[in-house]
Amino acid sequence: IVKTDQVVKEYRMGNNVVKALNGVNLEIYQGEYLSLMGPSGSGKSTLFNMIGALDRPTKGSVFIDGQNTSGLTTSQIAWLRCHKIGYIFQSYNLLHVMTALENVTLPMIFAGLSVKERNKKGEELLELVGLDDRIYHLPDELSGGQRQRVAVARALANDPNIVLADEPTANLDMIIGREIITLIKRLNQEKNVTVISATHDLKMLDVSDRIVDIRDGVVERIRNRDEI
Amino acid sequence: IVKTDQVVKEYRMGNNVVKALNGVNLEIYQGEYLSLMGPSGSGKSTLFNMIGALDRPTKGSVFIDGQNTSGLTTSQIAWLRCHKIGYIFQSYNLLHVMTALENVTLPMIFAGLSVKERNKKGEELLELVGLDDRIYHLPDELSGGQRQRVAVARALANDPNIVLADEPTANLDMIIGREIITLIKRLNQEKNVTVISATHDLKMLDVSDRIVDIRDGVVERIRNRDEI
Ligand SMILES: Nc1ncnc2c1ncn2[C@@H]1O[C@H](COP(=O)(O)OP(=O)(O)OP(=O)(O)O)[C@@H](O)[C@H]1O
Ligand SMILES: Nc1ncnc2c1ncn2[C@@H]1O[C@H](COP(=O)(O)OP(=O)(O)OP(=O)(O)O)[C@@H](O)[C@H]1O
Ligand SMILES: [Mg+2]
Ligand SMILES: [Mg+2]
């Protein structure tokens, strides 16, 4: 369902070139739960920006459902991001002036849901991540782990087919972190959602079908769950 | 060196009252390495805001070096935050328009260091956290874990006597996370720096003198390192 072909991403800074990604080849299957692991700065978030069509590679191609993302129109990319891909950002990217509920239901407006439908669905999602008593809080009125969970709930707003989870449990304790992983795994198993998760969290290992190790912008190795 | 006496923090939201802290009594000793653990939303960051004099309790008192923080003048509090307390924020709070080096050296300006002294010291601190090749990057040009490490380096800018580390390894992989913990522990042992760390990271357990468990805004129990 997702394929990257020799993806390179370079950032030019003055006379220097930072090679965030240096030739990444990956094929990710429909319904797979894939975890991407690697040191800080190894390229995980950059790769997610490529897969989520938030940024373009310097070289190489990204294919979603067989379509090259560089050939897509703006409205096709908008459709992808609204309906197909749910993105949990490493730094959450919540809107400061909107409540938890408003942040979660915002994508639903673009999907055409009514106010009643949005609020009902938004409350259910926040309840799923343990925030039913925080729905009217602004991000500044939430703890770090609570903001993270709002970001998780928002990513699921439009029932995406692919979830890009960038460090979804970084600010969560053992118990709540395990709950979030279980939630994501259930979507993966019950609704065949493809999950691509960048993480430092070893709790993610036992729910993953494959583990991809990345270092210095290249894939070092890929292991199946039984090899771990 | 730090004492909280029946500290309560309530947030009023419409007709509701959120009790973020509900009577916290803690005594923390000079040179101690204390880890604060508890579920997401249990009050760790709020307690840090009280100890770091960034916010006032609704009830109760905070004492730093025997002085009640509510009795301090604005300039006394500014002095505390400049020279005595180094704060690693859970969401880093870096300035977007400044490079990593500028962010780290900013507190040094208030401590009266010259440009030359600041740049030398700032580069050394960034090297300590593994970012010597990222000193001119803006926060948006850094990975999540790199931003976290800039926040760590900045907290150490003025050789603080007390380090408040709010989830300092949340976005770091095992290896770099361990390096940061080792760095903080070395300060603790070699320079008698008091470390108060809020964390979900079990790697923090073996370097801590005591572990404080917090839940729903109250301290549930305190254990010594040999009891774990
Ligand atoms: N806009 C940019 N300009 C220059 N360099 C950048 C930019 N964005 C990212 N980088 C660099 O690219 C590398 C990869 O960054 P990326 O955010 O993908 O890492 P990561 O694997 O997600 O790390 P972490 O685990 O810390 O989140 C890093 O070394 C970073 O400094
Ligand atoms: N400004 C505010 N207004 C209302 N409620 C708040 C405010 N700030 C924090 N809270 C609430 O106070 C509680 C404690 O928050 P705090 O940030 O201290 O938790 P934490 O232990 O640091 O959690 P985490 O591990 O997720 O970072 C949370 O339930 C949060 O929703
Ligand atoms: Mg990242
Ligand atoms: Mg917190």
Short mmCIF file of C-alpha atoms and ligand atoms in Angstrom, two decimals:
data_model
loop_
_atom_site.label_atom_id
_atom_site.label_comp_id
_atom_site.label_asym_id
_atom_site.label_seq_id
_atom_site.Cartn_x
_atom_site.Cartn_y
_atom_site.Cartn_z
CA ILE A 1 0.00 0.00 0.00
CA VAL A 2 2.93 2.33 0.61
CA LYS A 3 6.19 2.14 -1.31
CA THR A 4 9.28 4.33 -1.22
CA ASP A 5 11.76 3.98 -4.04
CA GLN A 6 15.28 5.29 -3.41
CA VAL A 7 13.91 8.26 -1.47
CA VAL A 8 16.50 10.92 -0.71
CA LYS A 9 15.83 14.09 1.30
CA GLU A 10 18.49 16.74 1.54
CA TYR A 11 18.35 20.05 3.32
CA ARG A 12 20.64 22.77 2.14
CA MET A 13 22.04 24.99 4.89
CA GLY A 14 24.49 27.54 3.63
CA ASN A 15 27.33 25.52 2.17
CA ASN A 16 26.33 22.36 3.98
CA VAL A 17 23.96 19.67 2.87
CA VAL A 18 22.19 17.62 5.54
CA LYS A 19 21.18 14.24 4.17
CA ALA A 20 18.14 13.45 6.31
CA LEU A 21 17.27 10.48 4.07
CA ASN A 22 19.89 8.86 1.88
CA GLY A 23 18.13 6.31 -0.31
CA VAL A 24 15.24 4.63 1.48
CA ASN A 25 13.55 1.64 -0.14
CA LEU A 26 10.54 0.26 1.66
CA GLU A 27 7.44 -1.69 0.76
CA ILE A 28 4.66 -1.67 3.31
CA TYR A 29 1.68 -3.98 2.93
CA GLN A 30 -2.01 -3.32 3.45
CA GLY A 31 -3.01 -4.15 7.01
CA GLU A 32 0.56 -4.42 8.24
CA TYR A 33 1.76 -3.06 11.58
CA LEU A 34 5.24 -1.79 10.90
CA SER A 35 7.48 -0.15 13.49
CA LEU A 36 10.33 2.12 12.47
CA MET A 37 13.11 2.35 15.02
CA GLY A 38 16.38 4.22 15.08
CA PRO A 39 18.46 6.79 16.93
CA SER A 40 17.38 10.37 17.41
CA GLY A 41 18.05 12.20 14.15
CA SER A 42 18.13 9.07 11.99
CA GLY A 43 15.34 10.21 9.64
CA LYS A 44 12.09 8.72 10.98
CA SER A 45 10.00 11.90 11.03
CA THR A 46 11.42 12.99 7.68
CA LEU A 47 10.40 9.65 6.17
CA PHE A 48 6.92 10.14 7.61
CA ASN A 49 6.69 13.54 5.96
CA MET A 50 7.44 11.83 2.63
CA ILE A 51 4.94 9.01 3.15
CA GLY A 52 2.26 11.38 4.43
CA ALA A 53 2.78 13.61 1.39
CA LEU A 54 3.58 16.59 3.64
CA ASP A 55 6.86 17.18 1.86
CA ARG A 56 8.55 16.06 -1.35
CA PRO A 57 11.69 13.96 -1.64
CA THR A 58 14.80 15.51 -3.17
CA LYS A 59 15.18 12.35 -5.26
CA GLY A 60 13.23 9.12 -5.54
CA SER A 61 9.52 8.45 -5.38
CA VAL A 62 6.76 7.66 -2.94
CA PHE A 63 3.79 5.55 -4.00
CA ILE A 64 0.51 5.34 -2.13
CA ASP A 65 -1.85 2.65 -3.45
CA GLY A 66 0.32 2.46 -6.53
CA GLN A 67 0.08 6.19 -7.27
CA ASN A 68 3.22 8.31 -7.37
CA THR A 69 2.62 11.17 -4.91
CA SER A 70 4.55 13.63 -7.08
CA GLY A 71 1.95 13.16 -9.81
CA LEU A 72 -1.01 14.03 -7.59
CA THR A 73 -2.96 17.30 -7.77
CA THR A 74 -3.40 19.49 -4.70
CA SER A 75 -6.97 18.30 -4.24
CA GLN A 76 -5.93 14.66 -4.57
CA ILE A 77 -3.31 15.17 -1.85
CA ALA A 78 -5.90 16.95 0.29
CA TRP A 79 -8.23 13.99 -0.16
CA LEU A 80 -5.46 11.58 0.88
CA ARG A 81 -4.76 13.57 4.03
CA CYS A 82 -8.43 13.92 4.88
CA HIS A 83 -9.67 10.40 4.23
CA LYS A 84 -6.86 7.96 3.84
CA ILE A 85 -3.99 8.93 6.14
CA GLY A 86 -4.23 9.69 9.85
CA TYR A 87 -1.10 11.45 11.12
CA ILE A 88 -0.03 11.53 14.78
CA PHE A 89 2.67 14.19 14.85
CA GLN A 90 5.69 13.91 17.15
CA SER A 91 4.95 17.39 18.46
CA TYR A 92 1.16 16.96 18.26
CA ASN A 93 0.47 20.16 16.25
CA LEU A 94 -2.74 20.93 18.11
CA LEU A 95 -4.47 24.28 17.58
CA HIS A 96 -3.98 26.35 20.74
CA VAL A 97 -7.23 28.24 20.50
CA MET A 98 -9.39 25.14 20.10
CA THR A 99 -10.53 22.71 22.76
CA ALA A 100 -9.60 19.03 22.72
CA LEU A 101 -13.01 18.26 21.20
CA GLU A 102 -12.66 20.97 18.54
CA ASN A 103 -9.19 19.75 17.63
CA VAL A 104 -10.42 16.18 17.23
CA THR A 105 -13.51 17.12 15.21
CA LEU A 106 -11.81 19.61 12.89
CA PRO A 107 -10.90 16.98 10.24
CA MET A 108 -14.51 15.76 10.35
CA ILE A 109 -15.71 19.14 9.05
CA PHE A 110 -13.76 18.51 5.86
CA ALA A 111 -15.29 15.06 5.64
CA GLY A 112 -18.75 16.60 5.65
CA LEU A 113 -20.09 15.39 9.00
CA SER A 114 -22.84 17.40 10.72
CA VAL A 115 -22.24 19.17 14.05
CA LYS A 116 -24.15 16.46 15.88
CA GLU A 117 -22.21 13.67 14.19
CA ARG A 118 -18.89 15.37 14.86
CA ASN A 119 -19.48 15.96 18.54
CA LYS A 120 -20.73 12.44 19.10
CA LYS A 121 -17.81 10.87 17.27
CA GLY A 122 -15.30 13.28 18.80
CA GLU A 123 -16.45 12.45 22.32
CA GLU A 124 -16.24 8.73 21.62
CA LEU A 125 -12.68 9.07 20.35
CA LEU A 126 -11.62 11.12 23.36
CA GLU A 127 -13.21 8.56 25.63
CA LEU A 128 -11.22 5.83 23.87
CA VAL A 129 -7.98 7.60 24.84
CA GLY A 130 -9.13 8.28 28.40
CA LEU A 131 -9.91 11.99 28.02
CA ASP A 132 -13.70 12.09 28.35
CA ASP A 133 -13.34 14.48 31.31
CA ARG A 134 -11.02 16.85 29.40
CA ILE A 135 -12.97 17.50 26.19
CA TYR A 136 -13.39 21.24 26.75
CA HIS A 137 -9.81 21.87 27.82
CA LEU A 138 -7.51 23.90 25.61
CA PRO A 139 -4.10 22.35 24.86
CA ASP A 140 -2.47 24.67 27.43
CA GLU A 141 -4.87 23.26 30.02
CA LEU A 142 -3.72 19.72 29.38
CA SER A 143 -0.71 17.72 30.49
CA GLY A 144 1.90 16.64 27.94
CA GLY A 145 0.56 13.12 27.77
CA GLN A 146 -3.00 14.38 27.48
CA ARG A 147 -2.05 16.53 24.46
CA GLN A 148 -0.41 13.50 22.95
CA ARG A 149 -3.62 11.54 23.35
CA VAL A 150 -5.68 14.32 21.74
CA ALA A 151 -3.30 14.03 18.77
CA VAL A 152 -3.96 10.27 18.66
CA ALA A 153 -7.72 10.78 18.76
CA ARG A 154 -7.57 13.43 16.04
CA ALA A 155 -5.58 11.14 13.73
CA LEU A 156 -8.46 8.66 13.91
CA ALA A 157 -11.18 11.25 13.23
CA ASN A 158 -11.99 10.19 9.67
CA ASP A 159 -11.37 6.46 10.02
CA PRO A 160 -8.13 6.48 8.08
CA ASN A 161 -6.86 3.49 6.19
CA ILE A 162 -3.23 4.27 7.04
CA VAL A 163 -2.06 5.60 10.41
CA LEU A 164 1.33 7.32 10.60
CA ALA A 165 2.17 7.38 14.30
CA ASP A 166 5.31 9.40 15.08
CA GLU A 167 6.32 8.49 18.64
CA PRO A 168 2.68 8.10 19.82
CA THR A 169 3.61 7.04 23.37
CA ALA A 170 6.66 9.24 24.07
CA ASN A 171 5.00 11.20 26.88
CA LEU A 172 2.83 8.44 28.28
CA ASP A 173 3.35 6.25 31.33
CA MET A 174 3.52 2.46 31.06
CA ILE A 175 -0.16 1.83 31.64
CA ILE A 176 -1.65 4.49 29.40
CA GLY A 177 1.05 3.88 26.78
CA ARG A 178 0.07 0.22 26.68
CA GLU A 179 -3.61 1.24 26.30
CA ILE A 180 -2.83 3.44 23.31
CA ILE A 181 -0.79 0.70 21.67
CA THR A 182 -3.64 -1.76 22.27
CA LEU A 183 -6.09 0.70 20.72
CA ILE A 184 -3.96 1.11 17.62
CA LYS A 185 -3.37 -2.64 17.37
CA ARG A 186 -7.12 -3.27 17.57
CA LEU A 187 -7.75 -0.93 14.62
CA ASN A 188 -5.01 -2.77 12.80
CA GLN A 189 -6.54 -6.20 13.45
CA GLU A 190 -10.26 -5.42 13.32
CA LYS A 191 -10.31 -2.86 10.52
CA ASN A 192 -7.20 -3.84 8.59
CA VAL A 193 -5.72 -0.37 9.12
CA THR A 194 -2.10 -0.15 8.02
CA VAL A 195 -0.04 1.21 10.92
CA ILE A 196 3.38 2.74 10.42
CA SER A 197 4.82 3.76 13.75
CA ALA A 198 8.10 5.54 14.50
CA THR A 199 9.04 4.79 18.05
CA HIS A 200 11.66 4.37 20.72
CA ASP A 201 9.17 2.40 22.81
CA LEU A 202 10.02 -1.29 23.17
CA LYS A 203 6.38 -1.96 24.14
CA MET A 204 5.71 -1.53 20.41
CA LEU A 205 7.78 -4.57 19.49
CA ASP A 206 5.32 -7.31 20.38
CA VAL A 207 2.45 -5.81 18.37
CA SER A 208 4.50 -5.23 15.22
CA ASP A 209 4.55 -7.49 12.18
CA ARG A 210 7.88 -6.10 11.09
CA ILE A 211 10.52 -3.85 12.60
CA VAL A 212 12.54 -1.55 10.34
CA ASP A 213 15.83 -0.25 11.73
CA ILE A 214 16.94 3.08 10.32
CA ARG A 215 20.22 4.88 10.89
CA ASP A 216 21.68 7.98 9.22
CA GLY A 217 18.87 8.17 6.69
CA VAL A 218 19.11 4.57 5.42
CA VAL A 219 17.33 1.33 6.30
CA GLU A 220 19.82 -0.89 8.09
CA ARG A 221 17.70 -4.02 8.38
CA ILE A 222 14.15 -5.30 8.46
CA ARG A 223 13.05 -8.07 10.80
CA ASN A 224 9.90 -10.11 11.07
CA ARG A 225 8.23 -10.38 14.47
CA ASP A 226 9.40 -13.92 14.97
CA GLU A 227 13.03 -12.90 14.50
CA ILE A 228 13.00 -10.57 17.50
CA ILE B 1 16.88 22.35 49.64
CA VAL B 2 13.35 22.21 48.23
CA LYS B 3 10.28 21.75 50.38
CA THR B 4 6.59 21.77 49.53
CA ASP B 5 4.10 22.10 52.35
CA GLN B 6 0.53 21.01 51.67
CA VAL B 7 0.69 22.43 48.14
CA VAL B 8 -2.65 22.59 46.37
CA LYS B 9 -3.17 23.80 42.80
CA GLU B 10 -6.66 24.22 41.46
CA TYR B 11 -7.73 25.42 38.06
CA ARG B 12 -11.15 26.91 37.71
CA MET B 13 -12.94 26.11 34.45
CA GLY B 14 -16.45 27.49 34.32
CA ASN B 15 -18.29 25.72 37.12
CA ASN B 16 -15.69 23.00 37.44
CA VAL B 17 -12.56 22.91 39.53
CA VAL B 18 -9.65 20.77 38.37
CA LYS B 19 -7.46 19.78 41.31
CA ALA B 20 -4.09 19.35 39.60
CA LEU B 21 -2.35 19.11 43.00
CA ASN B 22 -4.28 18.16 46.12
CA GLY B 23 -1.94 18.56 49.06
CA VAL B 24 1.66 17.69 48.19
CA ASN B 25 4.22 17.41 50.98
CA LEU B 26 7.78 16.78 49.88
CA GLU B 27 11.23 17.41 51.24
CA ILE B 28 14.07 17.16 48.79
CA TYR B 29 17.68 17.20 49.98
CA GLN B 30 20.69 19.00 48.58
CA GLY B 31 22.52 16.78 46.13
CA GLU B 32 19.71 14.25 45.90
CA TYR B 33 18.59 12.62 42.64
CA LEU B 34 14.85 12.30 42.97
CA SER B 35 12.55 10.84 40.34
CA LEU B 36 8.87 11.67 40.24
CA MET B 37 6.72 9.05 38.57
CA GLY B 38 3.02 8.79 37.92
CA PRO B 39 0.34 8.46 35.28
CA SER B 40 -0.26 11.03 32.57
CA GLY B 41 -2.19 13.89 34.17
CA SER B 42 -1.20 13.07 37.75
CA GLY B 43 0.37 16.47 38.46
CA LYS B 44 4.11 16.13 37.78
CA SER B 45 4.51 19.17 35.50
CA THR B 46 2.23 21.25 37.72
CA LEU B 47 4.39 20.40 40.73
CA PHE B 48 7.46 21.43 38.74
CA ASN B 49 5.87 24.79 37.99
CA MET B 50 5.44 25.28 41.74
CA ILE B 51 8.99 24.23 42.61
CA GLY B 52 10.49 26.25 39.76
CA ALA B 53 8.53 29.33 40.90
CA LEU B 54 6.85 29.60 37.49
CA ASP B 55 3.42 29.57 39.06
CA ARG B 56 1.92 29.97 42.51
CA PRO B 57 0.06 27.32 44.49
CA THR B 58 -3.62 27.88 45.30
CA LYS B 59 -2.85 26.83 48.88
CA GLY B 60 0.27 25.75 50.71
CA SER B 61 3.86 26.87 50.38
CA VAL B 62 7.03 26.15 48.48
CA PHE B 63 10.41 26.70 50.10
CA ILE B 64 13.69 26.94 48.22
CA ASP B 65 16.75 27.01 50.49
CA GLY B 66 14.44 27.74 53.38
CA GLN B 67 12.85 30.77 51.69
CA ASN B 68 9.13 30.82 51.02
CA THR B 69 8.76 31.52 47.28
CA SER B 70 5.60 33.55 47.84
CA GLY B 71 7.65 36.06 49.84
CA LEU B 72 10.20 36.65 47.10
CA THR B 73 10.42 39.80 44.99
CA THR B 74 10.32 39.63 41.19
CA SER B 75 14.04 40.18 40.96
CA GLN B 76 14.73 37.49 43.57
CA ILE B 77 12.66 35.03 41.54
CA ALA B 78 14.47 36.10 38.38
CA TRP B 79 17.77 35.45 40.13
CA LEU B 80 16.60 31.99 41.18
CA ARG B 81 15.61 31.12 37.64
CA CYS B 82 18.80 32.51 36.17
CA HIS B 83 21.37 31.12 38.56
CA LYS B 84 19.93 28.45 40.77
CA ILE B 85 17.36 26.42 38.86
CA GLY B 86 17.81 24.85 35.44
CA TYR B 87 14.49 23.83 33.90
CA ILE B 88 14.10 21.22 31.17
CA PHE B 89 10.53 21.72 29.96
CA GLN B 90 8.39 18.82 28.80
CA SER B 91 7.67 20.69 25.56
CA TYR B 92 11.15 22.23 25.38
CA ASN B 93 10.00 25.86 24.94
CA LEU B 94 12.78 26.72 22.50
CA LEU B 95 12.68 30.03 20.65
CA HIS B 96 11.84 29.30 17.01
CA VAL B 97 13.81 32.16 15.54
CA MET B 98 17.04 31.30 17.33
CA THR B 99 19.57 28.62 16.52
CA ALA B 100 20.39 25.79 18.90
CA LEU B 101 23.49 27.71 20.01
CA GLU B 102 21.54 30.93 20.54
CA ASN B 103 18.89 29.11 22.54
CA VAL B 104 21.51 27.54 24.78
CA THR B 105 23.48 30.76 25.32
CA LEU B 106 20.49 33.04 25.93
CA PRO B 107 20.45 32.46 29.73
CA MET B 108 24.19 33.21 29.78
CA ILE B 109 23.52 36.77 28.60
CA PHE B 110 21.56 37.37 31.81
CA ALA B 111 24.43 35.89 33.78
CA GLY B 112 26.77 38.48 32.29
CA LEU B 113 29.03 36.29 30.16
CA SER B 114 30.80 37.82 27.16
CA VAL B 115 30.02 36.76 23.59
CA LYS B 116 33.21 34.72 23.45
CA GLU B 117 32.50 32.99 26.75
CA ARG B 118 28.91 32.24 25.75
CA ASN B 119 29.77 30.71 22.41
CA LYS B 120 32.55 28.58 23.87
CA LYS B 121 30.39 27.32 26.72
CA GLY B 122 27.34 26.86 24.50
CA GLU B 123 29.29 24.74 22.02
CA GLU B 124 30.68 22.60 24.82
CA LEU B 125 27.20 21.97 26.21
CA LEU B 126 25.83 21.06 22.78
CA GLU B 127 28.75 18.71 22.27
CA LEU B 128 27.93 17.06 25.60
CA VAL B 129 24.46 16.20 24.30
CA GLY B 130 25.74 15.04 20.91
CA LEU B 131 24.69 18.07 18.87
CA ASP B 132 28.02 19.67 17.95
CA ASP B 133 27.11 19.33 14.26
CA ARG B 134 23.71 21.00 14.72
CA ILE B 135 24.60 24.22 16.53
CA TYR B 136 23.37 26.56 13.80
CA HIS B 137 20.12 24.73 13.16
CA LEU B 138 16.82 26.36 14.07
CA PRO B 139 14.41 24.23 16.13
CA ASP B 140 12.36 23.52 12.98
CA GLU B 141 15.48 22.12 11.39
CA LEU B 142 16.01 19.63 14.19
CA SER B 143 14.44 16.29 15.00
CA GLY B 144 12.20 15.90 18.07
CA GLY B 145 14.93 14.27 20.09
CA GLN B 146 17.46 16.90 19.00
CA ARG B 147 15.18 19.69 20.23
CA GLN B 148 14.86 17.83 23.51
CA ARG B 149 18.63 17.74 23.84
CA VAL B 150 18.93 21.47 23.12
CA ALA B 151 16.48 21.98 26.00
CA VAL B 152 18.73 19.84 28.22
CA ALA B 153 21.83 21.81 27.23
CA ARG B 154 20.07 25.12 27.81
CA ALA B 155 18.99 24.10 31.32
CA LEU B 156 22.66 23.63 32.20
CA ALA B 157 23.76 26.99 30.75
CA ASN B 158 24.37 28.78 34.05
CA ASP B 159 25.58 25.80 36.09
CA PRO B 160 22.41 25.51 38.12
CA ASN B 161 22.33 24.07 41.60
CA ILE B 162 18.93 22.47 41.05
CA VAL B 163 17.84 20.80 37.81
CA LEU B 164 14.12 20.30 37.17
CA ALA B 165 13.96 17.75 34.36
CA ASP B 166 10.42 17.22 33.05
CA GLU B 167 10.51 14.04 30.96
CA PRO B 168 14.06 14.71 29.68
CA THR B 169 14.30 11.48 27.66
CA ALA B 170 10.75 11.16 26.30
CA ASN B 171 11.77 11.53 22.65
CA LEU B 172 15.15 9.83 22.84
CA ASP B 173 16.17 6.33 21.82
CA MET B 174 17.67 3.89 24.33
CA ILE B 175 21.28 4.80 23.66
CA ILE B 176 21.04 8.57 23.58
CA GLY B 177 18.52 8.49 26.44
CA ARG B 178 21.02 6.58 28.55
CA GLU B 179 23.72 9.14 27.65
CA ILE B 180 21.57 12.04 28.81
CA ILE B 181 20.75 10.26 32.07
CA THR B 182 24.45 9.55 32.61
CA LEU B 183 25.26 13.21 31.95
CA ILE B 184 22.68 14.38 34.50
CA LYS B 185 23.83 11.78 37.03
CA ARG B 186 27.44 12.92 36.64
CA LEU B 187 26.45 16.51 37.46
CA ASN B 188 24.61 15.14 40.44
CA GLN B 189 27.59 13.17 41.73
CA GLU B 190 30.47 15.44 40.75
CA LYS B 191 28.93 18.84 41.42
CA ASN B 192 26.30 17.92 44.02
CA VAL B 193 23.53 19.26 41.79
CA THR B 194 20.07 18.42 43.10
CA VAL B 195 18.13 16.67 40.35
CA ILE B 196 14.36 16.45 40.36
CA SER B 197 13.16 14.48 37.38
CA ALA B 198 9.60 13.74 36.25
CA THR B 199 9.70 10.70 34.06
CA HIS B 200 8.01 7.65 32.63
CA ASP B 201 11.43 6.21 31.76
CA LEU B 202 12.39 3.17 33.80
CA LYS B 203 16.05 3.78 32.87
CA MET B 204 15.86 6.60 35.44
CA LEU B 205 15.25 4.18 38.31
CA ASP B 206 18.79 2.95 38.83
CA VAL B 207 20.32 6.43 39.06
CA SER B 208 17.75 7.78 41.52
CA ASP B 209 18.22 8.08 45.28
CA ARG B 210 14.49 8.13 45.84
CA ILE B 211 11.41 7.53 43.74
CA VAL B 212 8.24 9.50 44.47
CA ASP B 213 4.98 8.04 43.14
CA ILE B 214 2.29 10.61 42.43
CA ARG B 215 -1.33 9.97 41.46
CA ASP B 216 -4.29 12.37 41.15
CA GLY B 217 -2.30 15.27 42.59
CA VAL B 218 -1.08 13.54 45.76
CA VAL B 219 2.06 11.66 46.71
CA GLU B 220 1.17 7.99 47.03
CA ARG B 221 4.50 6.71 48.32
CA ILE B 222 8.21 7.39 48.43
CA ARG B 223 10.80 4.65 48.07
CA ASN B 224 14.53 4.56 48.56
CA ARG B 225 16.65 3.12 45.78
CA ASP B 226 17.29 -0.08 47.68
CA GLU B 227 13.56 -0.73 48.02
CA ILE B 228 13.00 -0.96 44.27
N1 LIG C 1 14.59 21.55 7.88
C1 LIG C 1 15.75 20.91 8.17
N2 LIG C 1 16.93 21.48 7.83
C2 LIG C 1 18.08 20.86 8.11
N3 LIG C 1 18.20 19.66 8.70
C3 LIG C 1 17.06 19.04 9.06
C4 LIG C 1 15.78 19.62 8.81
N4 LIG C 1 14.82 18.77 9.30
C5 LIG C 1 15.48 17.72 9.81
N5 LIG C 1 16.81 17.87 9.68
C6 LIG C 1 17.85 16.93 10.09
O1 LIG C 1 17.53 15.67 9.48
C7 LIG C 1 17.82 14.60 10.37
C8 LIG C 1 16.62 13.67 10.51
O2 LIG C 1 15.59 14.32 11.20
P1 LIG C 1 14.29 13.52 11.66
O3 LIG C 1 13.39 14.53 12.30
O4 LIG C 1 13.74 12.74 10.52
O5 LIG C 1 14.88 12.50 12.75
P2 LIG C 1 14.12 11.44 13.67
O6 LIG C 1 14.60 10.10 13.32
O7 LIG C 1 12.65 11.67 13.60
O8 LIG C 1 14.66 11.80 15.13
P3 LIG C 1 13.96 11.79 16.58
O9 LIG C 1 13.96 10.36 17.03
O10 LIG C 1 14.87 12.65 17.39
O11 LIG C 1 12.59 12.36 16.44
C9 LIG C 1 18.23 15.21 11.71
O12 LIG C 1 19.62 15.04 11.90
C10 LIG C 1 17.86 16.70 11.58
O13 LIG C 1 18.81 17.54 12.21
N1 LIG C 2 -4.36 25.39 32.98
C1 LIG C 2 -5.04 24.29 33.33
N2 LIG C 2 -6.39 24.32 33.44
C2 LIG C 2 -7.10 23.23 33.77
N3 LIG C 2 -6.56 22.03 34.02
C3 LIG C 2 -5.22 21.91 33.93
C4 LIG C 2 -4.39 23.02 33.57
N4 LIG C 2 -3.11 22.60 33.54
C5 LIG C 2 -3.12 21.30 33.86
N5 LIG C 2 -4.39 20.87 34.10
C6 LIG C 2 -4.79 19.53 34.52
O1 LIG C 2 -4.04 19.21 35.68
C7 LIG C 2 -3.68 17.84 35.66
C8 LIG C 2 -2.19 17.67 35.92
O2 LIG C 2 -1.45 18.16 34.83
P1 LIG C 2 0.12 17.93 34.72
O3 LIG C 2 0.58 18.64 33.47
O4 LIG C 2 0.79 18.35 35.98
O5 LIG C 2 0.24 16.35 34.56
P2 LIG C 2 1.53 15.43 34.34
O6 LIG C 2 1.64 14.52 35.50
O7 LIG C 2 2.70 16.28 34.03
O8 LIG C 2 1.13 14.56 33.08
P3 LIG C 2 2.00 14.00 31.82
O9 LIG C 2 2.71 12.79 32.32
O10 LIG C 2 0.93 13.67 30.83
O11 LIG C 2 2.92 15.08 31.37
C9 LIG C 2 -4.10 17.27 34.31
O12 LIG C 2 -5.22 16.42 34.49
C10 LIG C 2 -4.45 18.48 33.47
O13 LIG C 2 -5.57 18.25 32.63
MG MG C 3 11.26 12.30 14.96
MG MG C 4 3.87 16.53 32.37
#
